[in-house]
GROMACS .gro file of C-alpha atoms in nm:
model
  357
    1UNK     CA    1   0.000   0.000   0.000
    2UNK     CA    2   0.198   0.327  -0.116
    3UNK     CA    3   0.116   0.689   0.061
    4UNK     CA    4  -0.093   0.772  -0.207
    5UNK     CA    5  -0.443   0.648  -0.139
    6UNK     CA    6  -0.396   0.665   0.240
    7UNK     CA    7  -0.610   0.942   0.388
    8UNK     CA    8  -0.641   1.068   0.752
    9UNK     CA    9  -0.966   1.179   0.984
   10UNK     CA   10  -0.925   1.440   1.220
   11UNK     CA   11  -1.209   1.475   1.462
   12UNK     CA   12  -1.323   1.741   1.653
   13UNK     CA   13  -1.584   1.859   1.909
   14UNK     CA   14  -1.761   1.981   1.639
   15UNK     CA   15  -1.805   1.645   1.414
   16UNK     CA   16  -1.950   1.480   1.703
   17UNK     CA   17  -2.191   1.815   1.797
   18UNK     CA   18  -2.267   1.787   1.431
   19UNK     CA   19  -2.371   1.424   1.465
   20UNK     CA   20  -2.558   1.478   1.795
   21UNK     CA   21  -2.712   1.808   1.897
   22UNK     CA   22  -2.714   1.668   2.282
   23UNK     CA   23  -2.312   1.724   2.303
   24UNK     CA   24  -2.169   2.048   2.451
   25UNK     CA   25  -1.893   2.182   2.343
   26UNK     CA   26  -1.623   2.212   2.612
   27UNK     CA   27  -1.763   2.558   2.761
   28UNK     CA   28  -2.108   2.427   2.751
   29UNK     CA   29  -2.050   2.147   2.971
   30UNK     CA   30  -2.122   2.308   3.354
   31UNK     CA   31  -2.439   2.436   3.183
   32UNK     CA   32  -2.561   2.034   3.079
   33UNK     CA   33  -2.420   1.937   3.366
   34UNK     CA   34  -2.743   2.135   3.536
   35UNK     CA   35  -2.943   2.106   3.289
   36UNK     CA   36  -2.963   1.733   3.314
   37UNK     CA   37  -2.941   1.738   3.692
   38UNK     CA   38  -2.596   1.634   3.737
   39UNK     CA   39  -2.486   1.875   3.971
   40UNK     CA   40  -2.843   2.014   4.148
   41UNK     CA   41  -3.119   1.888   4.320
   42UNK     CA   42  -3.323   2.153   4.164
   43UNK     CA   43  -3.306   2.522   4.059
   44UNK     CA   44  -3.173   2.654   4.373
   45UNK     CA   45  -2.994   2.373   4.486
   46UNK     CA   46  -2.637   2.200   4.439
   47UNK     CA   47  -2.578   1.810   4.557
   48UNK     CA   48  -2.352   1.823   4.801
   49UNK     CA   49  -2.070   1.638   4.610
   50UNK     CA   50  -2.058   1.930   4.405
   51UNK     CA   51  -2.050   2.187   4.689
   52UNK     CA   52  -1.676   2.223   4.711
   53UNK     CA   53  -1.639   2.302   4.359
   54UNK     CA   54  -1.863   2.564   4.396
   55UNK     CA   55  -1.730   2.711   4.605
   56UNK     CA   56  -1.404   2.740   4.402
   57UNK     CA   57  -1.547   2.882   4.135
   58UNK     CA   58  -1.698   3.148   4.292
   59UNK     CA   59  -1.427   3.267   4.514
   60UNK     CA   60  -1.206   3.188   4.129
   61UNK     CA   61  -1.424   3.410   3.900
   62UNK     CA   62  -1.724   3.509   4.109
   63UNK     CA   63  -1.959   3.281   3.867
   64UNK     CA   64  -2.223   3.037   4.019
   65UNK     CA   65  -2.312   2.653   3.873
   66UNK     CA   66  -2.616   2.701   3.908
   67UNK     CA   67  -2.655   3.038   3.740
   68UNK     CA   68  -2.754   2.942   3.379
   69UNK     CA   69  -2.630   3.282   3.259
   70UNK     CA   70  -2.280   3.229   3.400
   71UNK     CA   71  -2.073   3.107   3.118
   72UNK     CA   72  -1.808   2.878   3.288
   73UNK     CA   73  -1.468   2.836   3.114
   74UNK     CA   74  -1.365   2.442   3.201
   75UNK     CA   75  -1.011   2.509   3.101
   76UNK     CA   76  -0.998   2.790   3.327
   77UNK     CA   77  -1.166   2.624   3.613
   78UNK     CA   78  -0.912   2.313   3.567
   79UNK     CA   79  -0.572   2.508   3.511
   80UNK     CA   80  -0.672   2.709   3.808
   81UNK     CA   81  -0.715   2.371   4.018
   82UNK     CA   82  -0.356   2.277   3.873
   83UNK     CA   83  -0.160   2.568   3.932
   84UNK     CA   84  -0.293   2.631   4.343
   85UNK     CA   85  -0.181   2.243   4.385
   86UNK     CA   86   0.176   2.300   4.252
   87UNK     CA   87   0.196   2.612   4.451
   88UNK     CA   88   0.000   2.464   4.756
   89UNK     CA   89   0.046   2.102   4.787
   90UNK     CA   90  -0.313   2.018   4.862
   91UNK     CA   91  -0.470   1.678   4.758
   92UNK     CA   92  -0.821   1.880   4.769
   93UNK     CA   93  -0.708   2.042   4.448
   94UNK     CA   94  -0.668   1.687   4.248
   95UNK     CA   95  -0.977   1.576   4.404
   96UNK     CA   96  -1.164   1.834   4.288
   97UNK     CA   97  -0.996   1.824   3.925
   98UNK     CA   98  -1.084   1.461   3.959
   99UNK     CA   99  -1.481   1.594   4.008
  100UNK     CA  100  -1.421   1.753   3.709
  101UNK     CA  101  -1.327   1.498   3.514
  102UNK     CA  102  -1.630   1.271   3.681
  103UNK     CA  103  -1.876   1.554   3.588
  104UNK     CA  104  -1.756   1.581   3.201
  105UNK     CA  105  -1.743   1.210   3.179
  106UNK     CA  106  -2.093   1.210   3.353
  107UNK     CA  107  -2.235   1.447   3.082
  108UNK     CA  108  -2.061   1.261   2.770
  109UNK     CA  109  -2.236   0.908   2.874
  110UNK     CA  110  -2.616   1.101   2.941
  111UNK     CA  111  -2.578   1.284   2.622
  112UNK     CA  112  -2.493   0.991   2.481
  113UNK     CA  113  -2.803   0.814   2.600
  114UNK     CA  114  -3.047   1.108   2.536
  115UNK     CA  115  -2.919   1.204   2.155
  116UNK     CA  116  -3.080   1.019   1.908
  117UNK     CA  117  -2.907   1.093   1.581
  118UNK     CA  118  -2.577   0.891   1.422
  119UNK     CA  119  -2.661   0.978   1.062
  120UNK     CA  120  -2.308   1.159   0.924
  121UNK     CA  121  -2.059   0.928   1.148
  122UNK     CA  122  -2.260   0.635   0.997
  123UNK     CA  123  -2.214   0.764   0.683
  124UNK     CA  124  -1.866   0.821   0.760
  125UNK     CA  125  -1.795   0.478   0.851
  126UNK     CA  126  -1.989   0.340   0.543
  127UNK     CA  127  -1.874   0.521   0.267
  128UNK     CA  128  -1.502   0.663   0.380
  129UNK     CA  129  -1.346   0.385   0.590
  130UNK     CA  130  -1.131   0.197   0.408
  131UNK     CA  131  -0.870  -0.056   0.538
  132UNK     CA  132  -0.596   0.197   0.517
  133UNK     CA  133  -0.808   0.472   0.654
  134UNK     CA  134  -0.717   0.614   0.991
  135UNK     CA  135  -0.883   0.845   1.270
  136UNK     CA  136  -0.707   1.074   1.463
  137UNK     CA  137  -0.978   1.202   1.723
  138UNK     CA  138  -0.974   1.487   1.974
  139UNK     CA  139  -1.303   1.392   2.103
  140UNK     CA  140  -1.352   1.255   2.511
  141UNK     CA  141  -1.694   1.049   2.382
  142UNK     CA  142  -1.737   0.725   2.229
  143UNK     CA  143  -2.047   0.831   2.000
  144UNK     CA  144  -1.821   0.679   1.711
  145UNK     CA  145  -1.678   0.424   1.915
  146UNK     CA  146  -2.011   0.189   1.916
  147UNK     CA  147  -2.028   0.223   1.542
  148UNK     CA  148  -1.665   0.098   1.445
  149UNK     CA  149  -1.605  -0.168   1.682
  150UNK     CA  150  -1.610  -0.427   1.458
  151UNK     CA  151  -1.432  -0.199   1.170
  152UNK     CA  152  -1.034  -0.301   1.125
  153UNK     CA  153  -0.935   0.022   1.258
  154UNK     CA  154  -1.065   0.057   1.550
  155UNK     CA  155  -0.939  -0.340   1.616
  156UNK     CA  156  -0.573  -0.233   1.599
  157UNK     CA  157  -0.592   0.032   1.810
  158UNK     CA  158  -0.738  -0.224   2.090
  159UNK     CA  159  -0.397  -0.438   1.998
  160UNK     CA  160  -0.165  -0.240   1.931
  161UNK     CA  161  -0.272   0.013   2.192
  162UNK     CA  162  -0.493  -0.124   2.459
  163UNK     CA  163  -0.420  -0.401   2.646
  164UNK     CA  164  -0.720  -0.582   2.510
  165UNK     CA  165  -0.531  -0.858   2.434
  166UNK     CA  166  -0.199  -0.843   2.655
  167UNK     CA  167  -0.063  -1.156   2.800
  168UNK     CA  168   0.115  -1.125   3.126
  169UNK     CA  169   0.359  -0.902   3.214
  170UNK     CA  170   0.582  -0.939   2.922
  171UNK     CA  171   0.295  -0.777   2.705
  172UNK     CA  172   0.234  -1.047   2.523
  173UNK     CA  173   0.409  -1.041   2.122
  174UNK     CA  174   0.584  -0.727   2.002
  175UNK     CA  175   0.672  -0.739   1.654
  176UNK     CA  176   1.039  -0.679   1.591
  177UNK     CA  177   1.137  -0.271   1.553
  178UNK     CA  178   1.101  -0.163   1.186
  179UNK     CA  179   1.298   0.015   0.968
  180UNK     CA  180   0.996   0.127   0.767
  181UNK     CA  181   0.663   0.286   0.876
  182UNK     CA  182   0.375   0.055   0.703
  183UNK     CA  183   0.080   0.269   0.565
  184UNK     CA  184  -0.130  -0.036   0.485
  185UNK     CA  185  -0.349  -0.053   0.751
  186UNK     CA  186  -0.581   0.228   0.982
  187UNK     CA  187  -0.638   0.268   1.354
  188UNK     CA  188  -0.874   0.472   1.557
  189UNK     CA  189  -0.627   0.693   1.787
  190UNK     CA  190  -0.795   0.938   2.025
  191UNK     CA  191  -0.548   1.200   2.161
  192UNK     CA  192  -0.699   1.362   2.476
  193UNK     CA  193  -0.794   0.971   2.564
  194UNK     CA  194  -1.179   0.863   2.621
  195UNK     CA  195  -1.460   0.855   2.916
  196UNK     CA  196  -1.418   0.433   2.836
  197UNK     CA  197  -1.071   0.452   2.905
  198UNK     CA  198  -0.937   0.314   3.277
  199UNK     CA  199  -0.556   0.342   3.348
  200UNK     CA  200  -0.373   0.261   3.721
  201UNK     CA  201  -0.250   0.556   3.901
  202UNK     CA  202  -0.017   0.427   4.094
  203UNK     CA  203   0.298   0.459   3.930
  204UNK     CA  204   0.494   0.226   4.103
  205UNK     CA  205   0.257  -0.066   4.006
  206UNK     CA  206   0.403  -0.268   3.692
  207UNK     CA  207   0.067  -0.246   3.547
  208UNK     CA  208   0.069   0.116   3.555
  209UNK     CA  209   0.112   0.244   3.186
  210UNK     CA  210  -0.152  -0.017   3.101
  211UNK     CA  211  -0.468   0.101   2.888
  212UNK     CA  212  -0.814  -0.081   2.985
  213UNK     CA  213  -1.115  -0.001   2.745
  214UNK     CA  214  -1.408  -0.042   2.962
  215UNK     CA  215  -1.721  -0.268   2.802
  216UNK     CA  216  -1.997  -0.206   3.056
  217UNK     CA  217  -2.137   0.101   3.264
  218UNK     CA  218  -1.870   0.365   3.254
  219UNK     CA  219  -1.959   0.506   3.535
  220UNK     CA  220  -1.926   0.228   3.807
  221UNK     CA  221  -1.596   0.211   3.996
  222UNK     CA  222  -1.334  -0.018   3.877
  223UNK     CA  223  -1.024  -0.164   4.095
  224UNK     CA  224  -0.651  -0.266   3.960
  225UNK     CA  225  -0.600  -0.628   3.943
  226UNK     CA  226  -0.251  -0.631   4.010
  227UNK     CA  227  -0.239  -0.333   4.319
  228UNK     CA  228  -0.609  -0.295   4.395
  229UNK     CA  229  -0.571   0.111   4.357
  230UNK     CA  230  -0.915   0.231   4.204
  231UNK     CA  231  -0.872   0.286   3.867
  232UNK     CA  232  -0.903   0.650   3.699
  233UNK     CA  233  -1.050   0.726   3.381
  234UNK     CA  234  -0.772   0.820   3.130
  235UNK     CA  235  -0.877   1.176   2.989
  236UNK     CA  236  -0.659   1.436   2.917
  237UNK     CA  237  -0.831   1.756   3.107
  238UNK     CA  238  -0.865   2.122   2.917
  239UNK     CA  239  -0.494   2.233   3.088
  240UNK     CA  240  -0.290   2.492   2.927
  241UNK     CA  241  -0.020   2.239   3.054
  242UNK     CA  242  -0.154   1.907   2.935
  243UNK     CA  243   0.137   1.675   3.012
  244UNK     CA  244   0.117   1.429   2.784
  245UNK     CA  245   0.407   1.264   2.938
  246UNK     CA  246   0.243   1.159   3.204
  247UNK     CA  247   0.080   0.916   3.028
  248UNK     CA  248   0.280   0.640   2.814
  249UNK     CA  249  -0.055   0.550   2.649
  250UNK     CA  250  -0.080   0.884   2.517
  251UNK     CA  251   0.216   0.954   2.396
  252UNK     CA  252   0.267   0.656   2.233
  253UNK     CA  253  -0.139   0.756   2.063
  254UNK     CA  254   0.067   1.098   1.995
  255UNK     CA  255   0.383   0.933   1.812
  256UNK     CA  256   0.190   0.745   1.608
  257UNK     CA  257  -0.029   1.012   1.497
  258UNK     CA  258   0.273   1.170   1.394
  259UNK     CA  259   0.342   0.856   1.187
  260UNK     CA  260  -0.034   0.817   1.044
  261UNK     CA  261   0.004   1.222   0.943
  262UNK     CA  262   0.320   1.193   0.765
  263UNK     CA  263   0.241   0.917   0.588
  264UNK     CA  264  -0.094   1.051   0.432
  265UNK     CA  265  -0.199   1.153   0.111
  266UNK     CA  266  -0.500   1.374   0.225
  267UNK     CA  267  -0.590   1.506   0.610
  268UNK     CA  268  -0.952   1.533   0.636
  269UNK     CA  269  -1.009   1.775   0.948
  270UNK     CA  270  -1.383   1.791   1.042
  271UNK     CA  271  -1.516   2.014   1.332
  272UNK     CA  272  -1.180   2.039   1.457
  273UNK     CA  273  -1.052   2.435   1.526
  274UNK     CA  274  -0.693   2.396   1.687
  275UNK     CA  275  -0.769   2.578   2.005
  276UNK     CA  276  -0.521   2.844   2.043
  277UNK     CA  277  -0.416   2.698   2.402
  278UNK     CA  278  -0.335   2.371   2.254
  279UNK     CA  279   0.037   2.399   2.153
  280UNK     CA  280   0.106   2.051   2.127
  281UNK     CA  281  -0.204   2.027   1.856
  282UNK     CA  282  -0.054   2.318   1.619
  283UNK     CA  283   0.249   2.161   1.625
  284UNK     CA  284   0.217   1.804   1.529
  285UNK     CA  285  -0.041   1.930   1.228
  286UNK     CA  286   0.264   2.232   1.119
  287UNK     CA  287   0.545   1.927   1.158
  288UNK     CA  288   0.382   1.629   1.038
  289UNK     CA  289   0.205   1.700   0.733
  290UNK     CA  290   0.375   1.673   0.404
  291UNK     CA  291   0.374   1.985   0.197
  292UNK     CA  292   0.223   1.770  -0.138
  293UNK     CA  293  -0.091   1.605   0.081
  294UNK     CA  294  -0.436   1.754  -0.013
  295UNK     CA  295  -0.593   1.911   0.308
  296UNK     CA  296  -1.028   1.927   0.367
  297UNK     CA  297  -1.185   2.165   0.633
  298UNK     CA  298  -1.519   2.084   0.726
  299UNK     CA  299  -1.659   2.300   0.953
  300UNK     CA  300  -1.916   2.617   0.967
  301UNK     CA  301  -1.670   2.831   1.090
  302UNK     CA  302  -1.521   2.877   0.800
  303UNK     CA  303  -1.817   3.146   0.719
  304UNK     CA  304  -2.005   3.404   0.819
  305UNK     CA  305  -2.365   3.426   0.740
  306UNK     CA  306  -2.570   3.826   0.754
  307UNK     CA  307  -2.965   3.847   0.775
  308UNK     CA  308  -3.079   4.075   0.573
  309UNK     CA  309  -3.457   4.238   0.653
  310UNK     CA  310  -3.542   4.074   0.325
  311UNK     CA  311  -3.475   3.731   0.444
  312UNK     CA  312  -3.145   3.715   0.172
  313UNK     CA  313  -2.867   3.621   0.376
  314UNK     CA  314  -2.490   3.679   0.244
  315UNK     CA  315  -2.190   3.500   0.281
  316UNK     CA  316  -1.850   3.590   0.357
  317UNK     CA  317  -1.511   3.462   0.471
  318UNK     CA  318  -1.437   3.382   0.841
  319UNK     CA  319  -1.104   3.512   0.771
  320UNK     CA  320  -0.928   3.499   1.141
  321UNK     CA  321  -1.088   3.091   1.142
  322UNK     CA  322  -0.941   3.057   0.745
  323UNK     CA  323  -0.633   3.229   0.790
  324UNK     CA  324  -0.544   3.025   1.127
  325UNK     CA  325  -0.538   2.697   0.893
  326UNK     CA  326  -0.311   2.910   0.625
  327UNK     CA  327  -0.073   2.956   0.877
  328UNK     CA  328  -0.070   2.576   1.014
  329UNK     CA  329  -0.099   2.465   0.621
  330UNK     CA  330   0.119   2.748   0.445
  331UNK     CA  331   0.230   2.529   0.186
  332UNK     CA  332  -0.077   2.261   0.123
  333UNK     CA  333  -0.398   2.266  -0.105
  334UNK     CA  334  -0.674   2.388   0.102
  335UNK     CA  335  -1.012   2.299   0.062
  336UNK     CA  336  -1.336   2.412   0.316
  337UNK     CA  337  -1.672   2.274   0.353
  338UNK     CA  338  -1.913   2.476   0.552
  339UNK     CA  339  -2.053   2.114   0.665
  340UNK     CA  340  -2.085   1.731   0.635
  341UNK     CA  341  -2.338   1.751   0.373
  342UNK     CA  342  -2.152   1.960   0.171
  343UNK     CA  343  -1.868   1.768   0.199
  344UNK     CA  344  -2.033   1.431   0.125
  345UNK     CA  345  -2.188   1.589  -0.229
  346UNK     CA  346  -1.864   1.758  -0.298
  347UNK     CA  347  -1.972   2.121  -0.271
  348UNK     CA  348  -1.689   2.336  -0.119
  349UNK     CA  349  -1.762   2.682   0.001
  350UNK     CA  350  -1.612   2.840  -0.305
  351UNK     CA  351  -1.919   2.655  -0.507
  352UNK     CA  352  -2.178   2.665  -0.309
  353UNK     CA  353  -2.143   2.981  -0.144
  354UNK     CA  354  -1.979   3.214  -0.391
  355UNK     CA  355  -1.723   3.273  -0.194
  356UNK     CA  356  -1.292   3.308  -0.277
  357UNK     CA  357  -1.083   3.178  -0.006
   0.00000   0.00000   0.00000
């Protein structure tokens, strides 16, 4: 299988907000959080698991969970909670970043349950997964997940990054190093990790840089075999400082993205606007990608869309959203779709809209 035909998915919030209506984005998520009564007993008042937290973010930015109108930053709340326990020392800090992390993975799984709609990732996975295809996701929820399992792709990344099917401490078979990266088959690789993902936190157990994909309730309590420390679910939070290192799963998810991305013939990057925070992101899309491989933006960002009194509307660049992928993709063929529809019937923005990037 040459580099040619092999073609990369990059995921965003927005593909699976696309596919879904229930899922928040990040910023959104304190307000589902109430919404579905998560965090409240009722209008006026918070469960008391979720009292500390509060309390945080008020004395933090003087903004209330259970104030609808109170738009809550997540990555704010979280690097906040980082930086007072490196300066600080105290445990109450990590347990209440661990809340966090509870509460977001709470959210995922109900809007999970509530949405009702898989139409464009089952389209996706009918009509653009091939055996070489991979996905490279930046997504915390397993909404594509339950439609792939039993696609090639998402079966090596359960062997050759889970340890679905790891044999004793000597993990099993590992094929001999390579001199060669082979493009001929996918895998599923999801960078900021997943709300199905368990890990040991114990870092002097031997089992510790071990990856467990859960396969029943994700929200039930689950205990290492090997040191009987409870298990943590493996997502990367919304830090400034994410620390990938921290994490040999991840980073080995991140080197071989790095791999998949050099190797491909044409990056397909849908709902996915490289955060300006996220450093590592804009770097392994500027250093990966070869200059000659085609490059697809799906995403509504890309315009902007005035009402008119007459009920025309015109259409216009986004040109701080276009020019950010410019700058990452200075030297590739860009192409943007306003959406999945457009993309799936071939209309870029240029045709459809009238528009000149």
């Amino acid at each position: 299988m040459t580099k040619e035909n092999k073609t990369v998915w990059i995921l965003g919030a927005g593909a699976s907000m696309s596919n879904n209506f229930e899922f928040p984005n990040i910023n959104q998520i304190f307000a589902k959080a109430k919404e579905y009564s998560i965090i409240s007993l009722n209008v006026k008042t918070l469960k008391d698991d979720y009292k500390e937290l509060s309390e945080f973010i008020v004395n933090c930015f003087n903004k209330s969970l259970l104030r609808t109108s109170d738009k809550i930053d997540v990555e704010k709340v979280m690097t906040f909670l980082q930086i007072e326990f490196e300066k600080k020392g105290s445990y109450s800090n990590l347990q209440l970043m661990d809340k966090v992390i509870f509460l977001i993975r709470h959210v995922l799984s109900e809007c999970l349950v509530r949405g009702n709609s898989n139409e464009e990732y089952e389209h996706l996975v009918n009509n653009f997964l091939n055996r070489n295809t991979s996905i490279i996701s930046f997504n915390w929820d397993i909404a594509l997940d339950q439609l792939i399992k039993s696609n090639n792709i998402y079966e090596n990344f359960l062997k050759q990054i889970s340890s679905k099917f790891t044999e004793g401490f000597f993990n099993g078979y590992i094929p001999f190093p390579y001199k060669e990266f082979p493009t001929d088959t996918g895998i599923y690789l999801k960078m900021h990790g997943s709300v199905d993902w368990l890990y040991c936190p114990n870092q002097q157990c031997r089992v510790n840089n071990r990856l467990y994909v859960l396969e029943d309730s994700i929200l039930e309590s689950h205990y290492c075999s090997e040191c009987h420390e409870e298990c943590k679910i493996l997502i990367i939070p919304p830090l400034l400082n994410k620390n990938y290192d921290k994490y040999p799963s991840i980073k080995k998810i991140w080197n071989r993205s790095f791999l998949e991305l050099n190797n491909a013939s044409e990056v397909i990057i849908w709902g996915y606007g490289v955060p300006p925070t996220d450093f590592y992101s804009n770097w392994l899309l500027t250093r990966s990608i070869p200059h000659e491989t085609i490059i697809k933006i799906i995403n509504p960002e890309c315009l902007r869309i005035s009402n008119h009194e007459n009920e025309l509307q015109e259409y216009s660049i986004n040109k701080t959203f276009v020019n950010k992928f410019k700058e990452i993709f200075s030297r590739q063929k860009i192409t943007f779709y306003y959406n999945y529809k457009d993309f799936k019937n071939n209309f870029d923005i240029n045709q459809k809209y009238n528009v000149k990037v």
